PDB file of C-alpha atoms and ligand atoms in Angstrom:
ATOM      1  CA  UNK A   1      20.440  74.372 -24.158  1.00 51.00           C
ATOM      2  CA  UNK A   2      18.157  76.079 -26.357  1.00 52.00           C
ATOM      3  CA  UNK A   3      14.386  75.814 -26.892  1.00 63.00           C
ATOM      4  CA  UNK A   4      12.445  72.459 -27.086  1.00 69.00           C
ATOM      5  CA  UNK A   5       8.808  71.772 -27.622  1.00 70.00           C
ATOM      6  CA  UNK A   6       9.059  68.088 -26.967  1.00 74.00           C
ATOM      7  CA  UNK A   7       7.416  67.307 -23.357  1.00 79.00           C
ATOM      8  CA  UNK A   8       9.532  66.586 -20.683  1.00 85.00           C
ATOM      9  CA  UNK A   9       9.402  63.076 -19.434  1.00 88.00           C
ATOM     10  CA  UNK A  10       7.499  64.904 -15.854  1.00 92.00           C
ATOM     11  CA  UNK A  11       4.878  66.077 -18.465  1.00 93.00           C
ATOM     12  CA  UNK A  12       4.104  62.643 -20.232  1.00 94.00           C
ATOM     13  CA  UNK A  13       4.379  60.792 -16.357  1.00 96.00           C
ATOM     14  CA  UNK A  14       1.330  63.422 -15.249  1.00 97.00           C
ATOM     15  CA  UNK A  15      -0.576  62.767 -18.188  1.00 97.00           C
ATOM     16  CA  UNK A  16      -0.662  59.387 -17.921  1.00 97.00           C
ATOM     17  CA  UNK A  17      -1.152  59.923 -14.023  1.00 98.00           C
ATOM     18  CA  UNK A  18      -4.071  61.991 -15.168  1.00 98.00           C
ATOM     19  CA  UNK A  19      -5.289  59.353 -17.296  1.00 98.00           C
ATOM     20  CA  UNK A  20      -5.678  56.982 -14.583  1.00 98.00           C
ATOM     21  CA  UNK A  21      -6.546  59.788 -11.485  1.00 98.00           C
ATOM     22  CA  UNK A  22      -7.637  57.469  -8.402  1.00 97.00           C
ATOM     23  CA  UNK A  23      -8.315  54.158 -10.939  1.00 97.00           C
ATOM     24  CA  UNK A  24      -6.209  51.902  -8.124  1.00 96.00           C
ATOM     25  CA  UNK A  25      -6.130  48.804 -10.017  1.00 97.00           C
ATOM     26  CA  UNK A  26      -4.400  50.486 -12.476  1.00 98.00           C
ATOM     27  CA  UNK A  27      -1.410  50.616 -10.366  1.00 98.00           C
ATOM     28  CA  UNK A  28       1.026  48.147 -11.987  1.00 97.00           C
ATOM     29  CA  UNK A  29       0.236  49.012 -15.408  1.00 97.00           C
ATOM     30  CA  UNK A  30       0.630  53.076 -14.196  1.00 98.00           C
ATOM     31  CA  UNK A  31       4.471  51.990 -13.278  1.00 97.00           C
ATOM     32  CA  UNK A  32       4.998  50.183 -16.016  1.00 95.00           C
ATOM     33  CA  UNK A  33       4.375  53.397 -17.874  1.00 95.00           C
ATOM     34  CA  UNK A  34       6.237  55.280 -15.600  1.00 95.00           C
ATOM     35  CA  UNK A  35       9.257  53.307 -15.807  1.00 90.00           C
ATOM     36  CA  UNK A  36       9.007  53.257 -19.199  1.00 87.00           C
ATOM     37  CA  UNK A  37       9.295  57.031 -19.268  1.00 88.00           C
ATOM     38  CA  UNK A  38      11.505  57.932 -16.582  1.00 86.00           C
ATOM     39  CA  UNK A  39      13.742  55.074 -16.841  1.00 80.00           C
ATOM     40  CA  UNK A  40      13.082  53.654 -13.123  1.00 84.00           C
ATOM     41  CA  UNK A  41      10.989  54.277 -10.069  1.00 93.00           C
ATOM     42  CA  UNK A  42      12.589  56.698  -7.995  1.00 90.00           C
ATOM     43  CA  UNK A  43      10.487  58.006  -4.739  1.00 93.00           C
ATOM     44  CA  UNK A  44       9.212  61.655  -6.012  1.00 95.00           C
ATOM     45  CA  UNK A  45       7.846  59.240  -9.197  1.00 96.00           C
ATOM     46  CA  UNK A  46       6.229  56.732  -6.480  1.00 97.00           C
ATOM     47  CA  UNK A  47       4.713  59.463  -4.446  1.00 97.00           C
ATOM     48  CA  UNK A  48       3.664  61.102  -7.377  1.00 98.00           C
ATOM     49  CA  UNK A  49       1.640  57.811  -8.362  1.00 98.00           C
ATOM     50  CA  UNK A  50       0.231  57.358  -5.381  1.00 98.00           C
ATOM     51  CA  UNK A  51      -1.376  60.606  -4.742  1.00 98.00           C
ATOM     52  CA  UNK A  52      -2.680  60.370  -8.349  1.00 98.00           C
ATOM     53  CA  UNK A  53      -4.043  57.051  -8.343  1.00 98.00           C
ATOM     54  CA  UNK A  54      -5.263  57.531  -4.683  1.00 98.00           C
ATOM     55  CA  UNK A  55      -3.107  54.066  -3.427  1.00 97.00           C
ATOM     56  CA  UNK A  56      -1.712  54.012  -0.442  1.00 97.00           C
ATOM     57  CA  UNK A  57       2.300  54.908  -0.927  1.00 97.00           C
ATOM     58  CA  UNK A  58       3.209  51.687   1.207  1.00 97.00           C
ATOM     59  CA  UNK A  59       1.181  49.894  -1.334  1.00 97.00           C
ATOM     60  CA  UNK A  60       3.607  50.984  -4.009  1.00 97.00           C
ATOM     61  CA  UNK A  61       6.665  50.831  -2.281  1.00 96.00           C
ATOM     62  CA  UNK A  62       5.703  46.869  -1.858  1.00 95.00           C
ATOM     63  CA  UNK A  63       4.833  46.482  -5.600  1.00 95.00           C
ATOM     64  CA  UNK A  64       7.652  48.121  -6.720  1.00 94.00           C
ATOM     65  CA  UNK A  65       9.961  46.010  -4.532  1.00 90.00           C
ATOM     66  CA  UNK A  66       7.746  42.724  -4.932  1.00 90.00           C
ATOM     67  CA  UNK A  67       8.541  43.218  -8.745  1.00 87.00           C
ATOM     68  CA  UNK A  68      12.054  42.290  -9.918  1.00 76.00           C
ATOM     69  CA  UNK A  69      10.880  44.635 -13.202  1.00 78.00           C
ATOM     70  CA  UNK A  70      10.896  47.673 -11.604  1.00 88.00           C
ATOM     71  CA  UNK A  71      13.654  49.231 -10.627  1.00 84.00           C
ATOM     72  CA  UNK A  72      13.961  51.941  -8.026  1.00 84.00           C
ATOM     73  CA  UNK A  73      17.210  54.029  -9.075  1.00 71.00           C
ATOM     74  CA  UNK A  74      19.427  53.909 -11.929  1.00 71.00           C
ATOM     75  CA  UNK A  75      21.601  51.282 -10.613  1.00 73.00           C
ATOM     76  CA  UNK A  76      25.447  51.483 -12.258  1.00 86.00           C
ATOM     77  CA  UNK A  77      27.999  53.854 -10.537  1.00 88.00           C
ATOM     78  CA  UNK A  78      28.036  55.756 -14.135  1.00 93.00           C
ATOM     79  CA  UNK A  79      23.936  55.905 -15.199  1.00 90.00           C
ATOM     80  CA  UNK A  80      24.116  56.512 -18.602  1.00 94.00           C
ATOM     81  CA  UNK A  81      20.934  57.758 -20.383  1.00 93.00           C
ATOM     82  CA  UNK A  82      20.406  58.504 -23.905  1.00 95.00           C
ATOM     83  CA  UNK A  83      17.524  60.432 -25.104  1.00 94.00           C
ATOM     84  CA  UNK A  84      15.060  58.390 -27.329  1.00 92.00           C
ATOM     85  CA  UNK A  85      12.375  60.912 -28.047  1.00 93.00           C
ATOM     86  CA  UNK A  86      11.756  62.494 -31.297  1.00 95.00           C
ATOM     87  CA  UNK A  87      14.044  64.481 -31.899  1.00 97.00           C
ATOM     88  CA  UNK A  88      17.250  62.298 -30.548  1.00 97.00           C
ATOM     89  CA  UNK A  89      15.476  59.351 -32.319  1.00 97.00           C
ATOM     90  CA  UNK A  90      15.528  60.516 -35.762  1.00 97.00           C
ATOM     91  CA  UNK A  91      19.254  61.993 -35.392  1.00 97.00           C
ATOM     92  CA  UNK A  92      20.315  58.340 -34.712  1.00 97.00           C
ATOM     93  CA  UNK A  93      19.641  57.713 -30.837  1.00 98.00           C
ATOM     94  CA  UNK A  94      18.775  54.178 -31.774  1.00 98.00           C
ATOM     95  CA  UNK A  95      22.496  53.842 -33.421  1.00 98.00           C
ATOM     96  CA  UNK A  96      24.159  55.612 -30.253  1.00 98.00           C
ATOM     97  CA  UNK A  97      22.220  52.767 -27.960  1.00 97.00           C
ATOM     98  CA  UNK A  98      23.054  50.083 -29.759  1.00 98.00           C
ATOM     99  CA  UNK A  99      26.656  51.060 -29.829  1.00 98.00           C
ATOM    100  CA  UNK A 100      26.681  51.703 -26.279  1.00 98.00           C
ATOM    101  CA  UNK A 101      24.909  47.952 -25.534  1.00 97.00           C
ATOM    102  CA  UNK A 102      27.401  46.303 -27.767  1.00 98.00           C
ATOM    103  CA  UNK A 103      30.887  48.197 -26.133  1.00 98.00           C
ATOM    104  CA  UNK A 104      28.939  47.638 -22.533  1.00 97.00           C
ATOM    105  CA  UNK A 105      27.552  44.234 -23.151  1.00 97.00           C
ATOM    106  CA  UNK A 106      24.481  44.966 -21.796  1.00 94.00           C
ATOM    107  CA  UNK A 107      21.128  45.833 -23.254  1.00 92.00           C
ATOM    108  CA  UNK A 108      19.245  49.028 -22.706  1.00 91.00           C
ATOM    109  CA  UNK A 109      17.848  49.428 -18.603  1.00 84.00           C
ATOM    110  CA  UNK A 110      20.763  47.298 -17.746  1.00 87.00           C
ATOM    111  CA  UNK A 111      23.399  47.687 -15.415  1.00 88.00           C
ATOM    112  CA  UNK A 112      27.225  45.904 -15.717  1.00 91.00           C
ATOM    113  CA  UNK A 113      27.964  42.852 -13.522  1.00 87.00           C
ATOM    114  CA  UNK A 114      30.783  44.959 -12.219  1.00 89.00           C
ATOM    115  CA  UNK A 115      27.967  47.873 -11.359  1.00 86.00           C
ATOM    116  CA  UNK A 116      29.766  50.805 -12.944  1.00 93.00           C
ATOM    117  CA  UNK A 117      27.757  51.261 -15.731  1.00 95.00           C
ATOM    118  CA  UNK A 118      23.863  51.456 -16.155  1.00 91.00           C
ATOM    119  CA  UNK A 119      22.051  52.014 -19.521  1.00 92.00           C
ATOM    120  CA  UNK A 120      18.812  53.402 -19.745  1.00 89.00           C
ATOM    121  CA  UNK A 121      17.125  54.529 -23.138  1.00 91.00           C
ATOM    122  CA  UNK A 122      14.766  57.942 -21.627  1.00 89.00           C
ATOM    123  CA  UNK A 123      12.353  60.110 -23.115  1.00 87.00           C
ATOM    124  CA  UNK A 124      13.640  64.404 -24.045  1.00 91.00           C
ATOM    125  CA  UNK A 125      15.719  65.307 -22.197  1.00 91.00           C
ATOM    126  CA  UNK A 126      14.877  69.074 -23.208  1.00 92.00           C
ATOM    127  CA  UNK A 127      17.459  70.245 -25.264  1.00 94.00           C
ATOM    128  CA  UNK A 128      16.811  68.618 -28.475  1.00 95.00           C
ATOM    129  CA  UNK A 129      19.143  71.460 -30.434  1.00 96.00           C
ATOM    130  CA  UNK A 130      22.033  68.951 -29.473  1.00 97.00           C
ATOM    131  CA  UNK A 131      20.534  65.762 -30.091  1.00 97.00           C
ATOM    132  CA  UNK A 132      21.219  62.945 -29.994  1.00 97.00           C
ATOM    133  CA  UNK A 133      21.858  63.511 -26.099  1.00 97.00           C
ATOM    134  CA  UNK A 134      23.472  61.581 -23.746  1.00 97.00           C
ATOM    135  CA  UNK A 135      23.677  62.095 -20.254  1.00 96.00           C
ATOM    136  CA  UNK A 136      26.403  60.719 -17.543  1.00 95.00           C
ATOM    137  CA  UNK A 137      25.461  60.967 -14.285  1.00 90.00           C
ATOM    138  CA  UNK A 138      24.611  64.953 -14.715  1.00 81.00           C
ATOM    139  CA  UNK A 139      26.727  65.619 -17.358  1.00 94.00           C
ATOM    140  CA  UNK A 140      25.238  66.268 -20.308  1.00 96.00           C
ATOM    141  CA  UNK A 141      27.060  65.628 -23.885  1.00 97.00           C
ATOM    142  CA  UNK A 142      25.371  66.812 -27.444  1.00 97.00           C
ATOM    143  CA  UNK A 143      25.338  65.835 -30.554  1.00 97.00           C
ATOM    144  CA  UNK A 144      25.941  62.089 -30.160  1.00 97.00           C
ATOM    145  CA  UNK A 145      27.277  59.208 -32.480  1.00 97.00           C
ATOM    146  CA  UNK A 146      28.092  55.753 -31.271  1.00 98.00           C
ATOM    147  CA  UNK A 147      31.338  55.950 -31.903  1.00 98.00           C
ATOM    148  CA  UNK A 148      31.896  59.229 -29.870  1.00 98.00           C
ATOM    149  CA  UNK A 149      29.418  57.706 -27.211  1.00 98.00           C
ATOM    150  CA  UNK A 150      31.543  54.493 -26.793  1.00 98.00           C
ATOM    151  CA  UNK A 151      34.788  57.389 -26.986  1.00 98.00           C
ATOM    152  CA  UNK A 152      33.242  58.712 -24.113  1.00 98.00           C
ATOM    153  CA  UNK A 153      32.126  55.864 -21.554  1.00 97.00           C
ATOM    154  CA  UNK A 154      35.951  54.488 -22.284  1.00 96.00           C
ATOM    155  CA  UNK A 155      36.993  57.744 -20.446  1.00 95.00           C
ATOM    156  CA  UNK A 156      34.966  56.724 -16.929  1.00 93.00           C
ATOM    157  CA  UNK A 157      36.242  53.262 -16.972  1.00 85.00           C
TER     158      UNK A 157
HETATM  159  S1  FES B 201      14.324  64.609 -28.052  1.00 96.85           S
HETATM  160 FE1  FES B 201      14.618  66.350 -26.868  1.00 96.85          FE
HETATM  161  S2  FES B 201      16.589  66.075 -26.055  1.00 96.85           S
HETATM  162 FE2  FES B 201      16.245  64.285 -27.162  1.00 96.85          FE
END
């Protein structure tokens, strides 16, 4: 995929871990951030976040749930991701998720009422020689437009 120097979204979740090493009351705004970054909550993220921030991990398993924001896996049958960070971002990732809301009808971290699809906008991906990037499920597609994004989605339906 060739070489990237953008961090991966792992990297900027431990920094911002490290920021906040064993500050507990930091905890909601700590998966806010998260979320943010990796798109939801899965458990490696939670356990990751409470080892750092020295909270118990039943504590964040109730926060997490308690919250209707967070969200503990990508929810759609199809998760959809499109990379946002630099590099994706200034080929026109914001034009591939906004053509991918519109043909979906849903907005970014959304999944359809019919749960196939889920849309979530996520940080590098790590192989910004293709960007914009879009992943489906595991499968990764380069070099992104909306049009060929909306092309593509069309073929899981
Ligand atoms: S910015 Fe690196 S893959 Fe999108």
């Amino acid at each position: 995929m060739g070489t990237c120097n953008c961090k991966t979204a792992w990297d900027e979740l431990n920094e911002v871990i490290e920021a906040y090493r064993g500050q507990e009351s930091a905890l909601i705004e700590v998966l806010h951030k998260a979320q943010e970054i990796m798109g939801y909550l899965p458990r490696d993220v939670q356990e990751a976040i409470a080892e750092g921030l020295h909270v118990p991990l039943n504590k964040v398993y109730g926060v997490v749930s308690f919250y209707h924001h967070f969200s503990v896996e990508p929810k759609g049958k199809y998760q959809i991701a499109v990379c946002n960070g630099t590099a994706c971002y200034v080929k026109g990732a914001p034009a591939v998720i906004s053509g991918l809301e519109e043909a979906l009808g849903i907005k970014a971290g959304e999944t359809t009422e019919d749960g196939k699809f889920s849309l979530a906008a996520v940080r590098c991906l790590g192989a910004c020689s293709l960007a914009p990037v879009m992943t489906i499920n595991q499968k990764a597609y380069g070099l992104m437009d909306a049009e060929r994004a909306v092309e593509i989605i069309r073929q899981y339906e």
